[in-house]
Every structure is written in structure tokens, then in C-alpha cells.
Amino acid sequence: MSRQRRIRSTFVAAARAFTRRKTAVFFTFFFPILLILIFGALVQTRPTGGGLFAREPAYYLPGYLGIVVVFTPLSRVGSTIARHRDGNRFEKLATTPLRRWEWLFAHTLVNAVVIGLAGLLLFVLVLFVTGAEVVVGPGLLALVPLVVVGVTLFCGLGAIIGRVADSQDGVIAASNSVALPVWMLSETFVPPAMLPAWFRPVTDVSPLTYFSRGVRAATEGGDPMGSLLVLAVLALGIFVAGAVAVPRTE
């Protein structure tokens, strides 16, 4: 079997597994929508006031997109590895020509498609619900590689969490422990000026910070390529580490 056929077969199997899990579909698509309705329509922003939501609505677009870019890959890939370990699936896969990076690449493709669709839905909803204004131009096209690269990075991190955690419950706990602070403190909902001076350099360590900067530059008519390049380098390194972490046997 050729490499393309191996990846395609794994992709199809992973896609079917996702659609069969109704809870995963719900939280991927409808939970972020609920947050937009709460924060965008009920809480709203106060551009002339103070507080957490003191910026223009478009400022928080990376935060809304980050919900699916961070949480979904971490939990899905990590939980899949935990389930495969419990069912001794990796021992069976070890007898096939499928390589670890091919397995992770196929699952990353599934996440990229699913999260791409969810991200498009969120983007449109944010524009209509919050009244966010974006600069329409070629820069908006950079949103596609930003999402794909971001998903790749957190799929790799999810694989590492799935290898380290000893159960599906452990994966969920670890994923939430990593995702929540990263999501909140990576120049998404909390502007750097609101953070203590000693903590601000820490945000530069977070990969999601470069995702946020890239999305913000793409929607404001700026140049997102610098942030995209940094994110791509980080994604490559973490994806390789994640591929190495995918178990072969237990």
C-alpha cells in the first residue's frame, strides 16, 4: 500500500469516527457559538470604557477562533491516543506499514478540515453578532494557513499529552489545564497592557500569541507573514515531537 493510500485510509477512518461522536461534533461547532452569543451579544465590548472587553469587537476575533484551534486538537488527538492505547490498537497498527507521523498527519488533516469549517462559521458569526469590522483584502487569505498551522501545532501537542497521560480522563484534565490559560493569556481576550509587567514576556512563549497577532494583522490590513512564519516553525517542531510521541506498542 502506498503512502498516500495509507494516509487516505487513516483520514477516512478518523473522519468517520469524529462524525459518530455526537458530543465531539456538538462541542466543536456549537460550544464556540454559545460563547460568541454570550460574550459578543450579551456582554458586548466597551471601546470607550474600561474592563476586560474594552477593545473594538474585531480585537477579540483571534480569541473566538482560538477556541477551536486550541481546545479541539488537544482533546481529540489526545483522547484518540488514549482510546487506542486502552484497546491495544497501536499494537495492531505496529504490524502495518503505517508510520507514526503518517497516523498523526492523517488525524491532523481531519482536524484541519473540521476546524476550518468551524472557524469559517465562527468568523461569519462574529461579524454579524458582534459587528466586528475587518479590512477586506488579500491579507484575509492568510487566515487559512494560520488556522491550518495552528491546528497542526496543537495536534502535535495533543499527541504528546495523549502519550504522557495515563487515561482518557487524564487527557481531558491535562488538555484543559494547558488550553485554558494558553487561550486566555495569549493576546486573545486579555490585552498585554492589562497583565503585570513581569508576566508580559511570558506571552511571547505561547504559540497562540503568534496566531493571535497573525489573525489580527490579517483582519486589520497588516502583514501577518512574520507571525505566520514563527508559528510555522513552532508547529513543525511540535508536530515532529508529537509524531515521535505516538506509541507503537504498549
PDB file of C-alpha atoms in Angstrom:
ATOM      1  CA  MET A   1       0.000   0.000   0.000  1.00  0.00           C
ATOM      2  CA  SER A   2       1.379   3.404  -0.996  1.00  0.00           C
ATOM      3  CA  ARG A   3       1.901   6.222   1.498  1.00  0.00           C
ATOM      4  CA  GLN A   4      -0.961   8.235   0.009  1.00  0.00           C
ATOM      5  CA  ARG A   5      -3.354   5.307   0.378  1.00  0.00           C
ATOM      6  CA  ARG A   6      -2.246   4.720   3.971  1.00  0.00           C
ATOM      7  CA  ILE A   7      -2.829   8.346   4.886  1.00  0.00           C
ATOM      8  CA  ARG A   8      -6.128   8.463   2.993  1.00  0.00           C
ATOM      9  CA  SER A   9      -7.426   5.317   4.700  1.00  0.00           C
ATOM     10  CA  THR A  10      -6.492   6.650   8.128  1.00  0.00           C
ATOM     11  CA  PHE A  11      -8.044  10.015   7.270  1.00  0.00           C
ATOM     12  CA  VAL A  12     -11.350   8.419   6.257  1.00  0.00           C
ATOM     13  CA  ALA A  13     -11.446   6.242   9.380  1.00  0.00           C
ATOM     14  CA  ALA A  14     -10.695   9.224  11.644  1.00  0.00           C
ATOM     15  CA  ALA A  15     -13.320  11.385   9.906  1.00  0.00           C
ATOM     16  CA  ARG A  16     -15.977   8.715  10.353  1.00  0.00           C
ATOM     17  CA  ALA A  17     -15.014   8.274  13.987  1.00  0.00           C
ATOM     18  CA  PHE A  18     -15.469  12.017  14.541  1.00  0.00           C
ATOM     19  CA  THR A  19     -18.916  12.181  12.938  1.00  0.00           C
ATOM     20  CA  ARG A  20     -20.084   9.208  15.013  1.00  0.00           C
ATOM     21  CA  ARG A  21     -19.228  11.022  18.234  1.00  0.00           C
ATOM     22  CA  LYS A  22     -22.118  13.451  18.614  1.00  0.00           C
ATOM     23  CA  THR A  23     -20.643  15.072  21.714  1.00  0.00           C
ATOM     24  CA  ALA A  24     -17.439  15.912  19.826  1.00  0.00           C
ATOM     25  CA  VAL A  25     -19.432  17.429  16.977  1.00  0.00           C
ATOM     26  CA  PHE A  26     -21.501  19.485  19.427  1.00  0.00           C
ATOM     27  CA  PHE A  27     -18.548  20.943  21.313  1.00  0.00           C
ATOM     28  CA  THR A  28     -16.608  21.618  18.120  1.00  0.00           C
ATOM     29  CA  PHE A  29     -19.349  23.625  16.441  1.00  0.00           C
ATOM     30  CA  PHE A  30     -21.947  24.736  18.959  1.00  0.00           C
ATOM     31  CA  PHE A  31     -19.990  25.432  22.139  1.00  0.00           C
ATOM     32  CA  PRO A  32     -17.911  28.213  20.466  1.00  0.00           C
ATOM     33  CA  ILE A  33     -21.133  29.641  19.032  1.00  0.00           C
ATOM     34  CA  LEU A  34     -22.569  29.758  22.547  1.00  0.00           C
ATOM     35  CA  LEU A  35     -19.521  31.701  23.767  1.00  0.00           C
ATOM     36  CA  ILE A  36     -19.878  34.197  20.930  1.00  0.00           C
ATOM     37  CA  LEU A  37     -23.530  34.728  21.792  1.00  0.00           C
ATOM     38  CA  ILE A  38     -22.661  35.232  25.460  1.00  0.00           C
ATOM     39  CA  PHE A  39     -19.632  37.496  25.117  1.00  0.00           C
ATOM     40  CA  GLY A  40     -20.441  39.103  21.785  1.00  0.00           C
ATOM     41  CA  ALA A  41     -24.176  39.666  22.064  1.00  0.00           C
ATOM     42  CA  LEU A  42     -24.858  39.789  25.823  1.00  0.00           C
ATOM     43  CA  VAL A  43     -21.679  41.100  27.433  1.00  0.00           C
ATOM     44  CA  GLN A  44     -20.559  43.084  24.364  1.00  0.00           C
ATOM     45  CA  THR A  45     -17.493  45.284  24.153  1.00  0.00           C
ATOM     46  CA  ARG A  46     -16.976  48.782  25.519  1.00  0.00           C
ATOM     47  CA  PRO A  47     -14.467  50.537  23.242  1.00  0.00           C
ATOM     48  CA  THR A  48     -14.810  53.821  25.133  1.00  0.00           C
ATOM     49  CA  GLY A  49     -14.850  52.290  28.597  1.00  0.00           C
ATOM     50  CA  GLY A  50     -12.628  50.069  30.677  1.00  0.00           C
ATOM     51  CA  GLY A  51     -12.532  46.497  31.791  1.00  0.00           C
ATOM     52  CA  LEU A  52     -11.792  43.239  30.047  1.00  0.00           C
ATOM     53  CA  PHE A  53     -13.793  43.924  26.868  1.00  0.00           C
ATOM     54  CA  ALA A  54     -12.528  47.445  26.298  1.00  0.00           C
ATOM     55  CA  ARG A  55     -11.332  46.995  22.709  1.00  0.00           C
ATOM     56  CA  GLU A  56     -13.164  47.030  19.402  1.00  0.00           C
ATOM     57  CA  PRO A  57     -15.070  43.787  18.640  1.00  0.00           C
ATOM     58  CA  ALA A  58     -12.589  42.770  15.924  1.00  0.00           C
ATOM     59  CA  TYR A  59      -9.804  42.631  18.522  1.00  0.00           C
ATOM     60  CA  TYR A  60     -11.350  39.522  20.047  1.00  0.00           C
ATOM     61  CA  LEU A  61     -11.664  37.587  16.785  1.00  0.00           C
ATOM     62  CA  PRO A  62      -8.436  35.605  17.474  1.00  0.00           C
ATOM     63  CA  GLY A  63      -9.891  34.582  20.823  1.00  0.00           C
ATOM     64  CA  TYR A  64     -13.033  33.178  19.251  1.00  0.00           C
ATOM     65  CA  LEU A  65     -11.084  31.321  16.565  1.00  0.00           C
ATOM     66  CA  GLY A  66      -8.632  30.143  19.193  1.00  0.00           C
ATOM     67  CA  ILE A  67     -11.409  28.210  20.926  1.00  0.00           C
ATOM     68  CA  VAL A  68     -11.475  25.602  18.172  1.00  0.00           C
ATOM     69  CA  VAL A  69      -7.813  25.906  17.190  1.00  0.00           C
ATOM     70  CA  VAL A  70      -6.630  25.065  20.708  1.00  0.00           C
ATOM     71  CA  PHE A  71      -9.257  23.008  22.501  1.00  0.00           C
ATOM     72  CA  THR A  72     -10.381  20.696  19.693  1.00  0.00           C
ATOM     73  CA  PRO A  73      -6.978  19.312  18.565  1.00  0.00           C
ATOM     74  CA  LEU A  74      -5.689  18.886  22.112  1.00  0.00           C
ATOM     75  CA  SER A  75      -8.698  16.937  23.310  1.00  0.00           C
ATOM     76  CA  ARG A  76      -9.414  14.967  20.127  1.00  0.00           C
ATOM     77  CA  VAL A  77      -5.887  13.775  19.344  1.00  0.00           C
ATOM     78  CA  GLY A  78      -5.040  13.170  22.989  1.00  0.00           C
ATOM     79  CA  SER A  79      -8.265  11.235  23.620  1.00  0.00           C
ATOM     80  CA  THR A  80      -7.813   9.208  20.435  1.00  0.00           C
ATOM     81  CA  ILE A  81      -4.352   8.112  21.534  1.00  0.00           C
ATOM     82  CA  ALA A  82      -5.678   7.228  24.983  1.00  0.00           C
ATOM     83  CA  ARG A  83      -8.503   5.150  23.468  1.00  0.00           C
ATOM     84  CA  HIS A  84      -6.115   3.389  21.103  1.00  0.00           C
ATOM     85  CA  ARG A  85      -3.820   2.550  23.996  1.00  0.00           C
ATOM     86  CA  ASP A  86      -6.703   1.147  26.044  1.00  0.00           C
ATOM     87  CA  GLY A  87      -7.818  -1.002  23.117  1.00  0.00           C
ATOM     88  CA  ASN A  88      -4.289  -2.080  22.140  1.00  0.00           C
ATOM     89  CA  ARG A  89      -4.859  -0.519  18.738  1.00  0.00           C
ATOM     90  CA  PHE A  90      -1.266   0.625  18.432  1.00  0.00           C
ATOM     91  CA  GLU A  91      -0.040  -2.942  18.730  1.00  0.00           C
ATOM     92  CA  LYS A  92      -2.167  -3.789  15.714  1.00  0.00           C
ATOM     93  CA  LEU A  93      -1.018  -0.699  13.828  1.00  0.00           C
ATOM     94  CA  ALA A  94       2.594  -1.719  14.502  1.00  0.00           C
ATOM     95  CA  THR A  95       2.044  -4.726  12.242  1.00  0.00           C
ATOM     96  CA  THR A  96       1.060  -2.474   9.318  1.00  0.00           C
ATOM     97  CA  PRO A  97       3.256  -0.219   7.146  1.00  0.00           C
ATOM     98  CA  LEU A  98       1.583   2.862   8.666  1.00  0.00           C
ATOM     99  CA  ARG A  99       4.202   5.095  10.284  1.00  0.00           C
ATOM    100  CA  ARG A 100       3.642   7.193  13.348  1.00  0.00           C
ATOM    101  CA  TRP A 101       3.977  10.518  11.530  1.00  0.00           C
ATOM    102  CA  GLU A 102       1.540   9.304   8.866  1.00  0.00           C
ATOM    103  CA  TRP A 103      -1.006   8.435  11.544  1.00  0.00           C
ATOM    104  CA  LEU A 104      -0.641  11.859  13.151  1.00  0.00           C
ATOM    105  CA  PHE A 105      -0.658  13.606   9.771  1.00  0.00           C
ATOM    106  CA  ALA A 106      -3.945  11.928   8.796  1.00  0.00           C
ATOM    107  CA  HIS A 107      -5.570  12.928  12.089  1.00  0.00           C
ATOM    108  CA  THR A 108      -4.202  16.445  11.666  1.00  0.00           C
ATOM    109  CA  LEU A 109      -5.847  16.652   8.235  1.00  0.00           C
ATOM    110  CA  VAL A 110      -9.198  15.647   9.741  1.00  0.00           C
ATOM    111  CA  ASN A 111      -8.847  18.294  12.430  1.00  0.00           C
ATOM    112  CA  ALA A 112      -7.809  20.894   9.864  1.00  0.00           C
ATOM    113  CA  VAL A 113     -10.935  20.250   7.779  1.00  0.00           C
ATOM    114  CA  VAL A 114     -13.292  20.171  10.761  1.00  0.00           C
ATOM    115  CA  ILE A 115     -11.763  23.187  12.481  1.00  0.00           C
ATOM    116  CA  GLY A 116     -11.545  25.047   9.174  1.00  0.00           C
ATOM    117  CA  LEU A 117     -15.307  24.673   8.744  1.00  0.00           C
ATOM    118  CA  ALA A 118     -15.945  25.599  12.369  1.00  0.00           C
ATOM    119  CA  GLY A 119     -13.586  28.568  12.076  1.00  0.00           C
ATOM    120  CA  LEU A 120     -15.378  29.844   8.970  1.00  0.00           C
ATOM    121  CA  LEU A 121     -18.707  29.588  10.772  1.00  0.00           C
ATOM    122  CA  LEU A 122     -17.294  31.437  13.786  1.00  0.00           C
ATOM    123  CA  PHE A 123     -15.740  34.143  11.620  1.00  0.00           C
ATOM    124  CA  VAL A 124     -19.035  34.882   9.879  1.00  0.00           C
ATOM    125  CA  LEU A 125     -20.962  34.745  13.148  1.00  0.00           C
ATOM    126  CA  VAL A 126     -18.565  37.143  14.878  1.00  0.00           C
ATOM    127  CA  LEU A 127     -19.033  39.667  12.068  1.00  0.00           C
ATOM    128  CA  PHE A 128     -22.819  39.518  12.287  1.00  0.00           C
ATOM    129  CA  VAL A 129     -23.289  39.151  16.046  1.00  0.00           C
ATOM    130  CA  THR A 130     -20.616  41.495  17.390  1.00  0.00           C
ATOM    131  CA  GLY A 131     -20.472  43.949  14.495  1.00  0.00           C
ATOM    132  CA  ALA A 132     -16.722  43.448  14.136  1.00  0.00           C
ATOM    133  CA  GLU A 133     -15.196  45.266  11.179  1.00  0.00           C
ATOM    134  CA  VAL A 134     -12.361  43.731   9.170  1.00  0.00           C
ATOM    135  CA  VAL A 135     -10.316  45.067   6.283  1.00  0.00           C
ATOM    136  CA  VAL A 136     -11.283  43.146   3.167  1.00  0.00           C
ATOM    137  CA  GLY A 137      -8.185  42.415   1.111  1.00  0.00           C
ATOM    138  CA  PRO A 138      -5.598  39.802   0.176  1.00  0.00           C
ATOM    139  CA  GLY A 139      -4.435  39.663   3.787  1.00  0.00           C
ATOM    140  CA  LEU A 140      -7.603  37.815   4.772  1.00  0.00           C
ATOM    141  CA  LEU A 141      -6.374  34.817   2.778  1.00  0.00           C
ATOM    142  CA  ALA A 142      -3.662  34.379   5.411  1.00  0.00           C
ATOM    143  CA  LEU A 143      -6.356  33.215   7.823  1.00  0.00           C
ATOM    144  CA  VAL A 144      -6.368  29.826   6.064  1.00  0.00           C
ATOM    145  CA  PRO A 145      -2.681  28.956   6.625  1.00  0.00           C
ATOM    146  CA  LEU A 146      -2.832  30.471  10.111  1.00  0.00           C
ATOM    147  CA  VAL A 147      -5.631  28.105  11.096  1.00  0.00           C
ATOM    148  CA  VAL A 148      -4.002  25.101   9.403  1.00  0.00           C
ATOM    149  CA  VAL A 149      -0.620  25.728  11.007  1.00  0.00           C
ATOM    150  CA  GLY A 150      -2.234  26.384  14.388  1.00  0.00           C
ATOM    151  CA  VAL A 151      -4.185  23.134  14.179  1.00  0.00           C
ATOM    152  CA  THR A 152      -1.012  21.258  13.216  1.00  0.00           C
ATOM    153  CA  LEU A 153       0.821  22.637  16.227  1.00  0.00           C
ATOM    154  CA  PHE A 154      -1.868  21.732  18.753  1.00  0.00           C
ATOM    155  CA  CYS A 155      -2.414  18.299  17.189  1.00  0.00           C
ATOM    156  CA  GLY A 156       1.263  17.626  17.862  1.00  0.00           C
ATOM    157  CA  LEU A 157       0.871  18.883  21.418  1.00  0.00           C
ATOM    158  CA  GLY A 158      -2.248  16.746  21.803  1.00  0.00           C
ATOM    159  CA  ALA A 159      -0.246  13.690  20.777  1.00  0.00           C
ATOM    160  CA  ILE A 160       2.329  14.464  23.461  1.00  0.00           C
ATOM    161  CA  ILE A 161      -0.409  14.854  26.083  1.00  0.00           C
ATOM    162  CA  GLY A 162      -2.007  11.594  24.934  1.00  0.00           C
ATOM    163  CA  ARG A 163       1.301   9.803  25.386  1.00  0.00           C
ATOM    164  CA  VAL A 164       2.010  11.281  28.825  1.00  0.00           C
ATOM    165  CA  ALA A 165      -1.499  10.974  30.297  1.00  0.00           C
ATOM    166  CA  ASP A 166      -2.441   7.528  31.587  1.00  0.00           C
ATOM    167  CA  SER A 167      -6.150   7.589  30.696  1.00  0.00           C
ATOM    168  CA  GLN A 168      -8.811   9.445  28.724  1.00  0.00           C
ATOM    169  CA  ASP A 169      -9.826  11.306  31.886  1.00  0.00           C
ATOM    170  CA  GLY A 170      -6.200  12.285  32.365  1.00  0.00           C
ATOM    171  CA  VAL A 171      -6.043  13.558  28.788  1.00  0.00           C
ATOM    172  CA  ILE A 172      -9.119  15.728  29.276  1.00  0.00           C
ATOM    173  CA  ALA A 173      -7.794  17.156  32.541  1.00  0.00           C
ATOM    174  CA  ALA A 174      -4.344  17.831  31.095  1.00  0.00           C
ATOM    175  CA  SER A 175      -5.754  19.305  27.894  1.00  0.00           C
ATOM    176  CA  ASN A 176      -7.993  21.733  29.761  1.00  0.00           C
ATOM    177  CA  SER A 177      -5.165  22.659  32.135  1.00  0.00           C
ATOM    178  CA  VAL A 178      -2.994  23.584  29.152  1.00  0.00           C
ATOM    179  CA  ALA A 179      -5.641  25.021  26.839  1.00  0.00           C
ATOM    180  CA  LEU A 180      -7.473  27.386  29.170  1.00  0.00           C
ATOM    181  CA  PRO A 181      -4.542  29.564  30.315  1.00  0.00           C
ATOM    182  CA  VAL A 182      -2.990  29.493  26.838  1.00  0.00           C
ATOM    183  CA  TRP A 183      -6.293  30.566  25.295  1.00  0.00           C
ATOM    184  CA  MET A 184      -6.924  33.377  27.782  1.00  0.00           C
ATOM    185  CA  LEU A 185      -3.394  34.789  28.097  1.00  0.00           C
ATOM    186  CA  SER A 186      -2.057  34.779  24.527  1.00  0.00           C
ATOM    187  CA  GLU A 187      -3.157  38.255  23.450  1.00  0.00           C
ATOM    188  CA  THR A 188      -6.676  36.976  22.813  1.00  0.00           C
ATOM    189  CA  PHE A 189      -9.172  38.323  25.337  1.00  0.00           C
ATOM    190  CA  VAL A 190      -6.700  39.873  27.758  1.00  0.00           C
ATOM    191  CA  PRO A 191      -4.640  42.721  26.211  1.00  0.00           C
ATOM    192  CA  PRO A 192      -0.966  42.737  27.250  1.00  0.00           C
ATOM    193  CA  ALA A 193      -1.411  46.128  28.912  1.00  0.00           C
ATOM    194  CA  MET A 194      -3.749  44.534  31.467  1.00  0.00           C
ATOM    195  CA  LEU A 195      -1.143  41.977  32.544  1.00  0.00           C
ATOM    196  CA  PRO A 196       1.591  42.590  35.134  1.00  0.00           C
ATOM    197  CA  ALA A 197       4.818  43.861  33.587  1.00  0.00           C
ATOM    198  CA  TRP A 198       6.767  40.784  34.755  1.00  0.00           C
ATOM    199  CA  PHE A 199       4.290  38.435  33.058  1.00  0.00           C
ATOM    200  CA  ARG A 200       4.143  40.074  29.620  1.00  0.00           C
ATOM    201  CA  PRO A 201       7.315  38.395  28.276  1.00  0.00           C
ATOM    202  CA  VAL A 202       5.710  35.034  29.102  1.00  0.00           C
ATOM    203  CA  THR A 203       3.058  35.604  26.445  1.00  0.00           C
ATOM    204  CA  ASP A 204       5.790  35.623  23.796  1.00  0.00           C
ATOM    205  CA  VAL A 205       6.479  31.986  24.638  1.00  0.00           C
ATOM    206  CA  SER A 206       2.920  30.930  23.797  1.00  0.00           C
ATOM    207  CA  PRO A 207       2.409  29.753  20.185  1.00  0.00           C
ATOM    208  CA  LEU A 208      -1.151  31.069  20.289  1.00  0.00           C
ATOM    209  CA  THR A 209       0.234  34.582  20.727  1.00  0.00           C
ATOM    210  CA  TYR A 210       1.625  34.433  17.194  1.00  0.00           C
ATOM    211  CA  PHE A 211      -1.661  33.020  15.950  1.00  0.00           C
ATOM    212  CA  SER A 212      -3.455  35.960  17.587  1.00  0.00           C
ATOM    213  CA  ARG A 213      -1.043  38.511  16.143  1.00  0.00           C
ATOM    214  CA  GLY A 214      -1.307  36.943  12.695  1.00  0.00           C
ATOM    215  CA  VAL A 215      -5.116  36.887  12.704  1.00  0.00           C
ATOM    216  CA  ARG A 216      -5.232  40.449  13.973  1.00  0.00           C
ATOM    217  CA  ALA A 217      -2.814  41.627  11.272  1.00  0.00           C
ATOM    218  CA  ALA A 218      -4.744  39.758   8.561  1.00  0.00           C
ATOM    219  CA  THR A 219      -8.063  41.308   9.567  1.00  0.00           C
ATOM    220  CA  GLU A 220      -6.676  44.817  10.104  1.00  0.00           C
ATOM    221  CA  GLY A 221      -4.900  45.099   6.772  1.00  0.00           C
ATOM    222  CA  GLY A 222      -1.422  44.487   8.194  1.00  0.00           C
ATOM    223  CA  ASP A 223       1.265  41.968   7.337  1.00  0.00           C
ATOM    224  CA  PRO A 224       0.663  38.586   9.038  1.00  0.00           C
ATOM    225  CA  MET A 225       3.613  36.793   7.431  1.00  0.00           C
ATOM    226  CA  GLY A 226       6.065  37.344  10.286  1.00  0.00           C
ATOM    227  CA  SER A 227       3.708  35.817  12.847  1.00  0.00           C
ATOM    228  CA  LEU A 228       2.802  33.023  10.419  1.00  0.00           C
ATOM    229  CA  LEU A 229       6.469  32.152   9.911  1.00  0.00           C
ATOM    230  CA  VAL A 230       7.161  31.927  13.642  1.00  0.00           C
ATOM    231  CA  LEU A 231       4.026  29.845  14.134  1.00  0.00           C
ATOM    232  CA  ALA A 232       5.022  27.526  11.273  1.00  0.00           C
ATOM    233  CA  VAL A 233       8.483  26.903  12.765  1.00  0.00           C
ATOM    234  CA  LEU A 234       6.962  26.134  16.164  1.00  0.00           C
ATOM    235  CA  ALA A 235       4.333  23.898  14.551  1.00  0.00           C
ATOM    236  CA  LEU A 236       6.952  21.883  12.687  1.00  0.00           C
ATOM    237  CA  GLY A 237       8.963  21.252  15.840  1.00  0.00           C
ATOM    238  CA  ILE A 238       5.959  20.293  17.963  1.00  0.00           C
ATOM    239  CA  PHE A 239       4.469  18.116  15.203  1.00  0.00           C
ATOM    240  CA  VAL A 240       7.734  16.161  14.937  1.00  0.00           C
ATOM    241  CA  ALA A 241       7.810  15.759  18.720  1.00  0.00           C
ATOM    242  CA  GLY A 242       4.171  14.637  18.636  1.00  0.00           C
ATOM    243  CA  ALA A 243       4.871  12.094  15.908  1.00  0.00           C
ATOM    244  CA  VAL A 244       7.700  10.633  17.984  1.00  0.00           C
ATOM    245  CA  ALA A 245       5.352  10.504  20.992  1.00  0.00           C
ATOM    246  CA  VAL A 246       2.712   8.451  19.148  1.00  0.00           C
ATOM    247  CA  PRO A 247       3.002   4.962  20.698  1.00  0.00           C
ATOM    248  CA  ARG A 248       3.985   1.953  18.640  1.00  0.00           C
ATOM    249  CA  THR A 249       3.213  -0.715  21.200  1.00  0.00           C
ATOM    250  CA  GLU A 250       2.213  -0.814  24.856  1.00  0.00           C
TER     251      GLU A 250
END
